[in-house]
Amino acid sequence: MKIKQKYQLSKVVKVLEVVLYEKSKTYDDISYLNEDTAFYEYALKLVHNGLFNILAELDFEDEAFLILDEVTMTLSDVMKETQHVYRYSVIDEKGEHKHTTNRKGHVIGMLEWALDYIVGNIEVEEL
């Protein structure tokens, strides 16, 4: 990745961190979004667009391209989903546990996954 793309990725990661961990601060700044789900849907689109713009400038052979492509495609799929109830399983040492969540919980979970996957696989600069 070139310096420009690393900087752009750092900005996207910062947006994810603020949305997920400092929501009240961001939510107050975007007062026209009066519903939690709408706030997270907006963040999902913002992050997807940021990652898509970075992808457009990356070399196909760059390892970061493969990682960001997977995240971008996954977030694109999430934006197309229309379910109201989402089912998922958590497997731990005690076995498999089935859960359900609403759209808001699903979007938050996918944004958390995107953040973890990016920072776990690509060196991201601190802003």
GROMACS .gro file of C-alpha atoms in nm:
model
  127
    1MET     CA    1   0.000   0.000   0.000
    2LYS     CA    2   0.116   0.349  -0.076
    3ILE     CA    3   0.122   0.624   0.185
    4LYS     CA    4  -0.197   0.780   0.047
    5GLN     CA    5  -0.393   0.455   0.076
    6LYS     CA    6  -0.258   0.392   0.427
    7TYR     CA    7  -0.373   0.738   0.529
    8GLN     CA    8  -0.717   0.684   0.373
    9LEU     CA    9  -0.746   0.346   0.547
   10SER     CA   10  -0.649   0.505   0.878
   11LYS     CA   11  -0.933   0.753   0.834
   12VAL     CA   12  -1.183   0.473   0.764
   13VAL     CA   13  -1.061   0.278   1.069
   14LYS     CA   14  -1.095   0.592   1.280
   15VAL     CA   15  -1.456   0.632   1.162
   16LEU     CA   16  -1.526   0.269   1.258
   17GLU     CA   17  -1.374   0.321   1.603
   18VAL     CA   18  -1.571   0.641   1.665
   19VAL     CA   19  -1.898   0.486   1.545
   20LEU     CA   20  -1.853   0.171   1.753
   21TYR     CA   21  -1.690   0.305   2.069
   22GLU     CA   22  -1.780   0.675   2.085
   23LYS     CA   23  -2.130   0.662   1.936
   24SER     CA   24  -2.288   0.921   2.164
   25LYS     CA   25  -2.036   1.184   2.054
   26THR     CA   26  -2.090   1.109   1.685
   27TYR     CA   27  -2.465   1.063   1.720
   28ASP     CA   28  -2.504   1.410   1.870
   29ASP     CA   29  -2.311   1.559   1.577
   30ILE     CA   30  -2.546   1.389   1.328
   31SER     CA   31  -2.871   1.491   1.492
   32TYR     CA   32  -3.080   1.445   1.177
   33LEU     CA   33  -3.041   1.072   1.222
   34ASN     CA   34  -3.289   1.020   1.500
   35GLU     CA   35  -3.290   0.642   1.500
   36ASP     CA   36  -3.010   0.408   1.608
   37THR     CA   37  -3.053   0.168   1.319
   38ALA     CA   38  -3.045   0.453   1.067
   39PHE     CA   39  -2.726   0.583   1.230
   40TYR     CA   40  -2.551   0.247   1.190
   41GLU     CA   41  -2.685   0.203   0.835
   42TYR     CA   42  -2.535   0.543   0.750
   43ALA     CA   43  -2.203   0.441   0.907
   44LEU     CA   44  -2.210   0.114   0.712
   45LYS     CA   45  -2.249   0.301   0.382
   46LEU     CA   46  -1.983   0.555   0.477
   47VAL     CA   47  -1.729   0.283   0.564
   48HIS     CA   48  -1.816   0.081   0.253
   49ASN     CA   49  -1.766   0.384   0.028
   50GLY     CA   50  -1.435   0.471   0.194
   51LEU     CA   51  -1.303   0.118   0.151
   52PHE     CA   52  -1.429   0.101  -0.208
   53ASN     CA   53  -1.239   0.421  -0.293
   54ILE     CA   54  -0.920   0.277  -0.143
   55LEU     CA   55  -0.967  -0.048  -0.338
   56ALA     CA   56  -0.993   0.145  -0.664
   57GLU     CA   57  -0.636   0.269  -0.616
   58LEU     CA   58  -0.473  -0.054  -0.492
   59ASP     CA   59  -0.279  -0.303  -0.700
   60PHE     CA   60  -0.465  -0.634  -0.742
   61GLU     CA   61  -0.158  -0.824  -0.624
   62ASP     CA   62  -0.127  -0.626  -0.301
   63GLU     CA   63  -0.218  -0.838   0.003
   64ALA     CA   64  -0.418  -0.546   0.141
   65PHE     CA   65  -0.634  -0.556  -0.174
   66LEU     CA   66  -0.754  -0.908  -0.095
   67ILE     CA   67  -0.836  -0.819   0.264
   68LEU     CA   68  -1.015  -0.494   0.182
   69ASP     CA   69  -1.197  -0.658  -0.109
   70GLU     CA   70  -1.337  -0.924   0.125
   71VAL     CA   71  -1.448  -0.661   0.377
   72THR     CA   72  -1.600  -0.440   0.106
   73MET     CA   73  -1.790  -0.729  -0.052
   74THR     CA   74  -1.920  -0.843   0.288
   75LEU     CA   75  -2.037  -0.492   0.379
   76SER     CA   76  -2.201  -0.466   0.036
   77ASP     CA   77  -2.392  -0.788   0.107
   78VAL     CA   78  -2.500  -0.653   0.447
   79MET     CA   79  -2.634  -0.335   0.283
   80LYS     CA   80  -2.850  -0.547   0.050
   81GLU     CA   81  -3.001  -0.759   0.329
   82THR     CA   82  -3.358  -0.680   0.435
   83GLN     CA   83  -3.429  -0.921   0.719
   84HIS     CA   84  -3.565  -0.802   1.051
   85VAL     CA   85  -3.431  -1.098   1.252
   86TYR     CA   86  -3.082  -1.245   1.210
   87ARG     CA   87  -2.976  -1.580   1.348
   88TYR     CA   88  -2.619  -1.669   1.436
   89SER     CA   89  -2.424  -1.921   1.642
   90VAL     CA   90  -2.141  -1.873   1.887
   91ILE     CA   91  -1.913  -2.169   1.949
   92ASP     CA   92  -1.706  -2.178   2.266
   93GLU     CA   93  -1.565  -2.439   2.503
   94LYS     CA   94  -1.918  -2.522   2.622
   95GLY     CA   95  -2.050  -2.588   2.272
   96GLU     CA   96  -2.266  -2.405   2.023
   97HIS     CA   97  -2.508  -2.134   2.137
   98LYS     CA   98  -2.775  -2.005   1.900
   99HIS     CA   99  -2.876  -1.639   1.915
  100THR     CA  100  -3.093  -1.391   1.728
  101THR     CA  101  -3.051  -1.018   1.680
  102ASN     CA  102  -3.223  -0.733   1.501
  103ARG     CA  103  -3.094  -0.529   1.207
  104LYS     CA  104  -2.912  -0.283   1.431
  105GLY     CA  105  -2.729  -0.562   1.617
  106HIS     CA  106  -2.637  -0.731   1.290
  107VAL     CA  107  -2.494  -0.412   1.139
  108ILE     CA  108  -2.298  -0.336   1.457
  109GLY     CA  109  -2.161  -0.691   1.458
  110MET     CA  110  -2.051  -0.663   1.096
  111LEU     CA  111  -1.886  -0.324   1.156
  112GLU     CA  112  -1.699  -0.474   1.454
  113TRP     CA  113  -1.592  -0.767   1.236
  114ALA     CA  114  -1.472  -0.528   0.964
  115LEU     CA  115  -1.267  -0.326   1.213
  116ASP     CA  116  -1.112  -0.636   1.371
  117TYR     CA  117  -1.038  -0.796   1.034
  118ILE     CA  118  -0.872  -0.484   0.894
  119VAL     CA  119  -0.655  -0.397   1.195
  120GLY     CA  120  -0.570  -0.763   1.249
  121ASN     CA  121  -0.440  -0.809   0.895
  122ILE     CA  122  -0.316  -0.469   0.776
  123GLU     CA  123  -0.078  -0.233   0.951
  124VAL     CA  124  -0.284   0.081   1.007
  125GLU     CA  125  -0.121   0.412   1.091
  126GLU     CA  126  -0.236   0.611   1.393
  127LEU     CA  127  -0.392   0.947   1.309
   0.00000   0.00000   0.00000
